Amino acid sequence: MIRAYIADIVKHLVQSLFVIVLSGIPAAAHFSEGAKVRTILVAETDGVLIAYVRVPAPLVFSDLVGKAQVDQAPLLSPFLRVETTGSGVRYRLDTEAIFQDRSSFEDRLQKALIFSQAGLDLPSSITGFTIRNNRPIQALDRVAAARAALNAESSSLDPVFGQAFIDYAVRFDSPDPGGVLQIQSGYAPLLPGPGVSIENHLVDARVDPPVSTTASGQLEAPTVMDGSRLSTFLHFVFQGMLHILEGLDHVLLVIALALGVGATRKLIYLVTAFTLGHSVTLIATFLGATPSWSWFIPAVEAAIAASVLYAAIAAMVNKSGSVLVFTGIGLLHGLGFSFVLSDILGRNAPDLVPALLAFNVGIEFGQLIILALTLSFVLALERLATPALRPARFGTLTAIAILSAWWVTERLGGMVSSV
């Protein structure tokens, strides 16, 4: 009776997987083309705590933008102007209005982020700001770079609101400039559009060399900067685990591999080959060894989908593939990992090597979790409901093959349109 019950559960799980396949799960698993990055660099100069911020302009007005979105009303601010274009209406920063009422604009900058220590908000003042047409190429990774950014001239034209960036510096009255710092948004969040994500690069230059970490979202909840290299390492380990567990194509590849090989010595060889492959391309990409062609990322995404299809079909016909093949598949997936990592870690990050190592370690932990769960499920099914094992395995692999074939078609279309 127990075996029949388990077999029935397995049947429904496989059916559910087919439903998911037919529902057309989105295939963009590796990177966000609309990633908007805010950089916050904290430093101590002559015993004074200073924060240098580079922020997309809409985040400085997020409370007003969010209200306009909810009310479906025009965006109103004395520092913005509206213009009509051939495709509709858009907003620009009004630089003349900003510099005519500089104190009010600085007040808005000052309140955009709340810096606190020991539960108390730190008194602060703006020491300077610069308005940019778009995000500068020079990263804000050192104090010297931050100071140079502030000394640059503001845009002579009114920048497009959605493309503009603002560099500014905030000075704090802190009793402990080197102590633990909490940072939180001072304004209500806006509603990001489809495919848009917001990332925060946090650089603690109070230690030498500086320590960098990341935080996703608009900082509605406080994030902590403490200069700890251990917490930074653990953060990127978590990010690596999170990415492989959230990336459905990576998950399905590992499941197909486990179902094709089982708990054998060959599984160790193939997983090791996959690991070495993705480690090589992940590191190489951050050293600038990949091209910047517009079609390159869509092509890699399509190839990753094809690799999942290959793994599923190979497992179905009991041809698990060779070490060389899975090294190549690892090279492809490493490119995919690098695309998402580039949204949360800059190539000029002061502790790039430890961050890359930690991200790789996180990927391996995530991989081991998927393998352990898959093999445990197979073992439990083998012992409790042996007749259900073969159809469950075949059904799962078939569902993976159908979904990955859909991804191949979808992503090839994206590649063609990007050429």
Short mmCIF file of C-alpha atoms in Angstrom, two decimals:
data_model
loop_
_atom_site.label_atom_id
_atom_site.label_comp_id
_atom_site.label_asym_id
_atom_site.label_seq_id
_atom_site.Cartn_x
_atom_site.Cartn_y
_atom_site.Cartn_z
CA MET A 1 0.00 0.00 0.00
CA ILE A 2 2.83 2.40 0.88
CA ARG A 3 4.55 1.64 -2.42
CA ALA A 4 1.36 2.33 -4.35
CA TYR A 5 0.92 5.62 -2.49
CA ILE A 6 4.49 6.71 -3.25
CA ALA A 7 4.12 5.68 -6.89
CA ASP A 8 1.00 7.85 -7.11
CA ILE A 9 2.90 10.83 -5.66
CA VAL A 10 5.70 10.33 -8.18
CA LYS A 11 3.17 10.21 -11.00
CA HIS A 12 1.69 13.54 -9.94
CA LEU A 13 5.15 15.11 -9.57
CA VAL A 14 6.08 14.11 -13.12
CA GLN A 15 2.75 15.42 -14.41
CA SER A 16 3.35 18.70 -12.61
CA LEU A 17 6.76 19.00 -14.24
CA PHE A 18 5.14 18.63 -17.66
CA VAL A 19 2.64 21.36 -16.77
CA ILE A 20 5.53 23.64 -15.86
CA VAL A 21 7.19 22.87 -19.18
CA LEU A 22 4.08 23.66 -21.16
CA SER A 23 3.56 26.91 -19.28
CA GLY A 24 6.74 28.31 -20.87
CA ILE A 25 9.05 29.21 -18.00
CA PRO A 26 11.17 32.30 -18.78
CA ALA A 27 14.62 31.34 -19.98
CA ALA A 28 16.68 34.35 -18.98
CA ALA A 29 18.46 32.78 -16.00
CA HIS A 30 21.93 34.31 -16.05
CA PHE A 31 21.93 38.08 -16.15
CA SER A 32 19.73 41.13 -16.06
CA GLU A 33 20.08 43.38 -19.09
CA GLY A 34 18.39 46.16 -17.10
CA ALA A 35 20.66 46.04 -14.04
CA LYS A 36 20.98 49.46 -12.37
CA VAL A 37 23.95 49.76 -10.04
CA ARG A 38 24.35 52.12 -7.10
CA THR A 39 27.86 52.33 -5.61
CA ILE A 40 28.50 53.37 -2.00
CA LEU A 41 32.13 53.83 -0.93
CA VAL A 42 32.77 54.55 2.74
CA ALA A 43 36.08 56.03 3.91
CA GLU A 44 37.66 57.58 6.97
CA THR A 45 39.70 60.73 6.37
CA ASP A 46 41.48 62.42 9.29
CA GLY A 47 39.08 60.79 11.73
CA VAL A 48 35.99 61.84 9.76
CA LEU A 49 33.55 59.35 8.21
CA ILE A 50 32.69 60.13 4.58
CA ALA A 51 30.50 58.27 2.08
CA TYR A 52 30.88 58.67 -1.67
CA VAL A 53 27.76 57.63 -3.58
CA ARG A 54 27.16 57.05 -7.29
CA VAL A 55 23.46 56.55 -7.87
CA PRO A 56 21.04 56.25 -10.80
CA ALA A 57 18.97 59.45 -10.69
CA PRO A 58 15.56 57.71 -10.30
CA LEU A 59 16.64 56.27 -6.92
CA VAL A 60 17.11 59.81 -5.59
CA PHE A 61 13.46 60.46 -6.50
CA SER A 62 12.15 56.95 -5.74
CA ASP A 63 9.41 58.21 -3.40
CA LEU A 64 8.03 60.53 -6.08
CA VAL A 65 8.42 57.97 -8.86
CA GLY A 66 6.71 55.27 -6.80
CA LYS A 67 3.80 57.57 -5.93
CA ALA A 68 3.36 58.57 -9.58
CA GLN A 69 3.40 54.90 -10.59
CA VAL A 70 0.79 53.92 -8.01
CA ASP A 71 -1.44 56.94 -8.71
CA GLN A 72 -0.85 56.64 -12.48
CA ALA A 73 -0.17 60.36 -12.43
CA PRO A 74 2.58 62.59 -13.87
CA LEU A 75 5.90 62.71 -12.01
CA LEU A 76 6.18 66.08 -10.30
CA SER A 77 9.41 67.61 -8.99
CA PRO A 78 10.96 71.08 -9.30
CA PHE A 79 14.17 69.34 -10.41
CA LEU A 80 12.61 67.54 -13.38
CA ARG A 81 11.19 68.78 -16.64
CA VAL A 82 9.01 67.03 -19.19
CA GLU A 83 9.65 66.88 -22.91
CA THR A 84 7.61 65.41 -25.74
CA THR A 85 9.35 63.14 -28.23
CA GLY A 86 8.21 61.20 -31.27
CA SER A 87 7.64 58.13 -29.09
CA GLY A 88 5.88 59.93 -26.25
CA VAL A 89 6.78 61.85 -23.09
CA ARG A 90 10.02 61.56 -21.12
CA TYR A 91 11.65 63.35 -18.21
CA ARG A 92 15.00 65.10 -17.90
CA LEU A 93 16.89 66.42 -14.91
CA ASP A 94 16.57 70.21 -14.91
CA THR A 95 20.16 71.23 -14.14
CA GLU A 96 19.36 74.94 -14.10
CA ALA A 97 16.69 74.41 -11.44
CA ILE A 98 19.04 72.15 -9.47
CA PHE A 99 21.83 74.71 -9.26
CA GLN A 100 19.43 77.60 -8.63
CA ASP A 101 18.05 75.75 -5.59
CA ARG A 102 21.15 73.83 -4.66
CA SER A 103 20.33 73.56 -0.95
CA SER A 104 16.96 71.85 -1.59
CA PHE A 105 18.55 69.40 -4.02
CA GLU A 106 21.32 68.63 -1.51
CA ASP A 107 18.63 68.04 1.10
CA ARG A 108 17.04 65.44 -1.20
CA LEU A 109 20.44 63.76 -1.71
CA GLN A 110 21.11 63.79 2.03
CA LYS A 111 17.81 62.05 2.82
CA ALA A 112 18.11 59.45 0.04
CA LEU A 113 20.17 57.14 2.28
CA ILE A 114 20.14 56.80 6.06
CA PHE A 115 23.49 55.93 7.67
CA SER A 116 23.37 54.77 11.29
CA GLN A 117 25.57 53.30 14.01
CA ALA A 118 24.41 51.52 17.18
CA GLY A 119 20.79 52.18 16.23
CA LEU A 120 21.23 55.95 15.93
CA ASP A 121 21.06 57.91 12.66
CA LEU A 122 24.25 59.85 11.99
CA PRO A 123 24.01 63.63 11.46
CA SER A 124 25.24 64.37 7.96
CA SER A 125 25.88 67.05 5.38
CA ILE A 126 26.48 67.01 1.63
CA THR A 127 29.98 68.17 0.68
CA GLY A 128 29.55 68.11 -3.09
CA PHE A 129 27.76 66.54 -6.05
CA THR A 130 28.12 66.09 -9.80
CA ILE A 131 25.44 65.26 -12.37
CA ARG A 132 26.29 62.78 -15.13
CA ASN A 133 24.58 61.98 -18.43
CA ASN A 134 25.11 58.26 -17.78
CA ARG A 135 27.15 55.91 -15.62
CA PRO A 136 30.87 56.80 -15.84
CA ILE A 137 33.28 54.15 -17.08
CA GLN A 138 35.72 54.77 -14.21
CA ALA A 139 34.65 52.60 -11.28
CA LEU A 140 34.16 54.05 -7.83
CA ASP A 141 36.50 51.56 -6.15
CA ARG A 142 39.04 53.80 -4.41
CA VAL A 143 38.91 57.07 -2.50
CA ALA A 144 41.06 58.76 -5.15
CA ALA A 145 38.60 57.73 -7.88
CA ALA A 146 35.68 59.00 -5.79
CA ARG A 147 37.32 62.39 -5.25
CA ALA A 148 38.16 62.67 -8.94
CA ALA A 149 34.53 61.94 -9.81
CA LEU A 150 33.35 64.80 -7.61
CA ASN A 151 35.84 67.19 -9.20
CA ALA A 152 34.49 66.44 -12.69
CA GLU A 153 32.19 69.01 -14.24
CA SER A 154 28.46 68.38 -14.20
CA SER A 155 26.67 67.78 -17.48
CA SER A 156 26.12 70.97 -19.45
CA LEU A 157 22.93 69.47 -20.89
CA ASP A 158 19.86 68.22 -19.06
CA PRO A 159 20.39 64.42 -18.83
CA VAL A 160 17.60 61.97 -19.59
CA PHE A 161 16.17 61.06 -16.19
CA GLY A 162 16.30 57.29 -16.64
CA GLN A 163 19.93 57.37 -17.84
CA ALA A 164 21.41 60.02 -15.54
CA PHE A 165 23.71 59.31 -12.59
CA ILE A 166 24.60 61.52 -9.65
CA ASP A 167 27.92 61.40 -7.79
CA TYR A 168 27.83 62.94 -4.33
CA ALA A 169 29.70 62.89 -1.02
CA VAL A 170 28.26 62.88 2.51
CA ARG A 171 30.17 63.84 5.66
CA PHE A 172 29.03 62.35 8.99
CA ASP A 173 29.39 63.27 12.65
CA SER A 174 30.31 59.82 13.93
CA PRO A 175 31.72 58.94 17.36
CA ASP A 176 33.21 55.77 15.83
CA PRO A 177 34.25 56.34 12.18
CA GLY A 178 35.68 52.83 11.88
CA GLY A 179 32.73 51.07 13.51
CA VAL A 180 29.91 48.95 12.10
CA LEU A 181 27.73 51.00 9.76
CA GLN A 182 24.13 50.38 8.70
CA ILE A 183 22.77 51.82 5.45
CA GLN A 184 19.11 52.01 4.46
CA SER A 185 17.04 53.85 1.87
CA GLY A 186 15.45 57.01 3.17
CA TYR A 187 12.68 57.00 0.57
CA ALA A 188 9.88 54.64 -0.35
CA PRO A 189 10.84 52.32 -3.24
CA LEU A 190 9.87 52.78 -6.86
CA LEU A 191 8.49 49.94 -8.98
CA PRO A 192 11.23 48.64 -11.33
CA GLY A 193 10.07 47.78 -14.83
CA PRO A 194 10.12 44.27 -16.31
CA GLY A 195 13.66 42.89 -16.57
CA VAL A 196 15.09 45.69 -14.41
CA SER A 197 17.05 44.89 -11.26
CA ILE A 198 18.79 47.17 -8.79
CA GLU A 199 22.15 46.23 -7.30
CA ASN A 200 24.29 48.01 -4.73
CA HIS A 201 28.09 47.80 -4.78
CA LEU A 202 29.37 48.50 -1.27
CA VAL A 203 33.06 49.36 -0.85
CA ASP A 204 34.52 49.76 2.64
CA ALA A 205 37.71 51.78 2.18
CA ARG A 206 38.19 52.23 5.93
CA VAL A 207 40.40 49.14 5.71
CA ASP A 208 43.38 48.61 3.42
CA PRO A 209 42.95 47.08 0.92
CA PRO A 210 39.26 48.00 0.66
CA VAL A 211 36.59 45.32 1.09
CA SER A 212 33.69 45.13 -1.37
CA THR A 213 30.36 43.36 -1.14
CA THR A 214 26.93 43.68 -2.72
CA ALA A 215 23.28 44.05 -1.76
CA SER A 216 20.29 43.63 -4.04
CA GLY A 217 17.26 45.89 -4.21
CA GLN A 218 16.59 49.42 -3.06
CA LEU A 219 17.86 48.91 0.51
CA GLU A 220 14.40 49.00 2.08
CA ALA A 221 15.98 46.88 4.84
CA PRO A 222 19.33 47.96 6.32
CA THR A 223 22.54 46.50 4.99
CA VAL A 224 25.70 46.34 7.09
CA MET A 225 29.26 47.45 6.34
CA ASP A 226 31.79 46.25 8.90
CA GLY A 227 35.02 45.83 6.94
CA SER A 228 34.98 42.08 7.60
CA ARG A 229 36.66 39.99 4.91
CA LEU A 230 35.07 36.84 6.33
CA SER A 231 31.53 38.22 6.01
CA THR A 232 32.34 39.38 2.48
CA PHE A 233 33.65 35.92 1.56
CA LEU A 234 30.54 34.25 3.02
CA HIS A 235 28.34 36.73 1.16
CA PHE A 236 29.76 35.68 -2.20
CA VAL A 237 29.55 32.00 -1.22
CA PHE A 238 25.84 32.57 -0.63
CA GLN A 239 25.50 34.44 -3.94
CA GLY A 240 27.09 31.48 -5.78
CA MET A 241 24.72 29.01 -4.10
CA LEU A 242 21.75 31.26 -4.77
CA HIS A 243 22.55 31.63 -8.45
CA ILE A 244 22.84 27.95 -9.28
CA LEU A 245 19.73 27.10 -7.23
CA GLU A 246 17.72 29.89 -8.89
CA GLY A 247 19.05 29.17 -12.39
CA LEU A 248 16.66 26.51 -13.65
CA ASP A 249 18.86 25.49 -16.59
CA HIS A 250 21.81 24.80 -14.25
CA VAL A 251 19.57 22.83 -11.88
CA LEU A 252 18.13 20.70 -14.69
CA LEU A 253 21.59 19.98 -16.11
CA VAL A 254 22.78 18.64 -12.76
CA ILE A 255 19.58 16.60 -12.31
CA ALA A 256 19.95 15.09 -15.80
CA LEU A 257 23.57 14.27 -15.06
CA ALA A 258 22.67 12.56 -11.78
CA LEU A 259 19.83 10.59 -13.38
CA GLY A 260 22.07 9.54 -16.25
CA VAL A 261 25.07 8.37 -14.24
CA GLY A 262 23.74 7.64 -10.76
CA ALA A 263 25.85 7.40 -7.62
CA THR A 264 28.94 6.06 -9.39
CA ARG A 265 32.59 6.95 -9.68
CA LYS A 266 31.93 8.35 -13.15
CA LEU A 267 29.62 10.96 -11.60
CA ILE A 268 32.59 12.28 -9.62
CA TYR A 269 34.68 12.53 -12.80
CA LEU A 270 31.95 14.33 -14.77
CA VAL A 271 31.10 16.75 -11.96
CA THR A 272 34.80 17.53 -11.52
CA ALA A 273 35.14 18.19 -15.26
CA PHE A 274 32.09 20.46 -15.20
CA THR A 275 33.50 22.32 -12.18
CA LEU A 276 36.91 22.87 -13.78
CA GLY A 277 35.27 24.07 -16.98
CA HIS A 278 33.01 26.67 -15.41
CA SER A 279 35.79 27.87 -13.08
CA VAL A 280 38.05 28.60 -16.06
CA THR A 281 35.54 30.70 -18.00
CA LEU A 282 34.20 32.45 -14.91
CA ILE A 283 37.69 33.69 -14.06
CA ALA A 284 38.67 34.34 -17.70
CA THR A 285 35.59 36.51 -18.25
CA PHE A 286 36.52 38.73 -15.33
CA LEU A 287 40.02 39.08 -16.75
CA GLY A 288 38.47 40.45 -19.95
CA ALA A 289 38.99 37.35 -22.11
CA THR A 290 35.50 37.30 -23.63
CA PRO A 291 34.26 39.35 -26.61
CA SER A 292 31.72 42.18 -26.36
CA TRP A 293 29.75 41.33 -29.51
CA SER A 294 26.03 42.05 -29.14
CA TRP A 295 25.08 38.49 -30.09
CA PHE A 296 27.61 36.78 -27.79
CA ILE A 297 25.49 36.57 -24.63
CA PRO A 298 22.36 35.31 -26.47
CA ALA A 299 24.54 32.75 -28.28
CA VAL A 300 25.95 31.48 -24.98
CA GLU A 301 22.46 31.28 -23.50
CA ALA A 302 21.29 29.23 -26.49
CA ALA A 303 24.31 26.93 -26.20
CA ILE A 304 23.63 26.43 -22.47
CA ALA A 305 20.06 25.39 -23.28
CA ALA A 306 21.41 22.97 -25.91
CA SER A 307 23.76 21.47 -23.31
CA VAL A 308 20.81 20.76 -21.01
CA LEU A 309 18.97 19.12 -23.93
CA TYR A 310 22.06 17.01 -24.67
CA ALA A 311 22.39 15.90 -21.03
CA ALA A 312 18.72 14.88 -20.87
CA ILE A 313 18.79 12.90 -24.13
CA ALA A 314 22.13 11.28 -23.25
CA ALA A 315 20.68 10.14 -19.92
CA MET A 316 17.54 8.77 -21.62
CA VAL A 317 19.61 6.57 -23.95
CA ASN A 318 22.12 5.68 -21.21
CA LYS A 319 24.98 7.57 -22.88
CA SER A 320 26.14 9.85 -20.12
CA GLY A 321 28.89 11.63 -22.06
CA SER A 322 32.61 11.93 -21.55
CA VAL A 323 34.82 14.00 -19.28
CA LEU A 324 35.81 16.11 -22.30
CA VAL A 325 32.18 16.81 -23.19
CA PHE A 326 31.30 17.92 -19.66
CA THR A 327 34.41 20.08 -19.48
CA GLY A 328 33.07 21.87 -22.56
CA ILE A 329 29.62 22.14 -20.99
CA GLY A 330 31.27 23.58 -17.89
CA LEU A 331 33.00 26.22 -20.02
CA LEU A 332 29.60 27.30 -21.36
CA HIS A 333 27.92 27.42 -17.97
CA GLY A 334 30.88 29.35 -16.54
CA LEU A 335 30.12 32.10 -19.03
CA GLY A 336 26.53 32.08 -17.80
CA PHE A 337 27.68 32.36 -14.19
CA SER A 338 29.94 35.27 -15.12
CA PHE A 339 27.07 37.19 -16.70
CA VAL A 340 25.11 37.29 -13.44
CA LEU A 341 28.22 37.89 -11.33
CA SER A 342 29.08 40.95 -13.44
CA ASP A 343 25.85 42.53 -12.17
CA ILE A 344 26.98 42.29 -8.55
CA LEU A 345 30.78 42.51 -8.81
CA GLY A 346 32.87 44.90 -10.88
CA ARG A 347 36.08 43.84 -12.60
CA ASN A 348 37.91 46.55 -10.66
CA ALA A 349 36.64 45.41 -7.26
CA PRO A 350 39.49 45.69 -4.73
CA ASP A 351 39.05 42.09 -3.52
CA LEU A 352 38.12 40.51 -6.84
CA VAL A 353 40.09 37.27 -6.40
CA PRO A 354 38.57 36.27 -3.02
CA ALA A 355 35.10 37.17 -4.34
CA LEU A 356 35.57 34.97 -7.43
CA LEU A 357 36.84 32.12 -5.27
CA ALA A 358 33.90 32.46 -2.88
CA PHE A 359 31.37 32.59 -5.72
CA ASN A 360 32.89 29.40 -7.16
CA VAL A 361 32.71 27.70 -3.77
CA GLY A 362 29.06 28.70 -3.49
CA ILE A 363 28.33 27.20 -6.91
CA GLU A 364 29.90 23.92 -5.80
CA PHE A 365 27.83 23.85 -2.61
CA GLY A 366 24.69 24.46 -4.64
CA GLN A 367 25.69 21.73 -7.07
CA LEU A 368 26.21 19.26 -4.22
CA ILE A 369 22.79 20.11 -2.77
CA ILE A 370 21.10 19.36 -6.11
CA LEU A 371 23.03 16.10 -6.53
CA ALA A 372 22.29 15.00 -2.96
CA LEU A 373 18.57 15.70 -3.28
CA THR A 374 18.31 13.97 -6.66
CA LEU A 375 20.22 10.86 -5.63
CA SER A 376 18.37 10.67 -2.31
CA PHE A 377 15.05 10.79 -4.15
CA VAL A 378 16.19 8.05 -6.53
CA LEU A 379 17.39 5.89 -3.62
CA ALA A 380 14.14 6.35 -1.68
CA LEU A 381 12.09 5.51 -4.76
CA GLU A 382 14.22 2.46 -5.46
CA ARG A 383 13.64 1.10 -1.97
CA LEU A 384 9.99 2.05 -1.47
CA ALA A 385 8.43 2.00 -4.92
CA THR A 386 10.74 0.22 -7.34
CA PRO A 387 8.16 -0.10 -10.17
CA ALA A 388 7.75 3.68 -10.22
CA LEU A 389 11.48 4.39 -10.58
CA ARG A 390 11.87 3.82 -14.31
CA PRO A 391 8.78 5.80 -15.45
CA ALA A 392 9.61 8.60 -13.00
CA ARG A 393 13.17 8.81 -14.31
CA PHE A 394 12.09 8.71 -17.95
CA GLY A 395 9.28 11.21 -17.38
CA THR A 396 11.57 13.66 -15.62
CA LEU A 397 14.22 13.44 -18.36
CA THR A 398 11.55 13.85 -21.04
CA ALA A 399 10.22 16.96 -19.34
CA ILE A 400 13.75 18.37 -19.08
CA ALA A 401 14.34 17.64 -22.78
CA ILE A 402 11.10 19.35 -23.84
CA LEU A 403 11.77 22.43 -21.72
CA SER A 404 15.38 22.78 -22.87
CA ALA A 405 14.33 22.34 -26.51
CA TRP A 406 11.89 25.21 -26.00
CA TRP A 407 14.70 27.29 -24.51
CA VAL A 408 16.95 26.55 -27.49
CA THR A 409 14.27 27.82 -29.88
CA GLU A 410 13.52 30.88 -27.77
CA ARG A 411 17.15 31.84 -27.22
CA LEU A 412 18.14 31.31 -30.85
CA GLY A 413 15.43 33.82 -31.72
CA GLY A 414 16.98 36.27 -29.27
CA MET A 415 20.42 35.69 -30.79
CA VAL A 416 19.18 36.34 -34.32
CA SER A 417 17.42 39.54 -33.28
CA SER A 418 20.60 40.83 -31.61
CA VAL A 419 22.78 40.43 -34.71
#
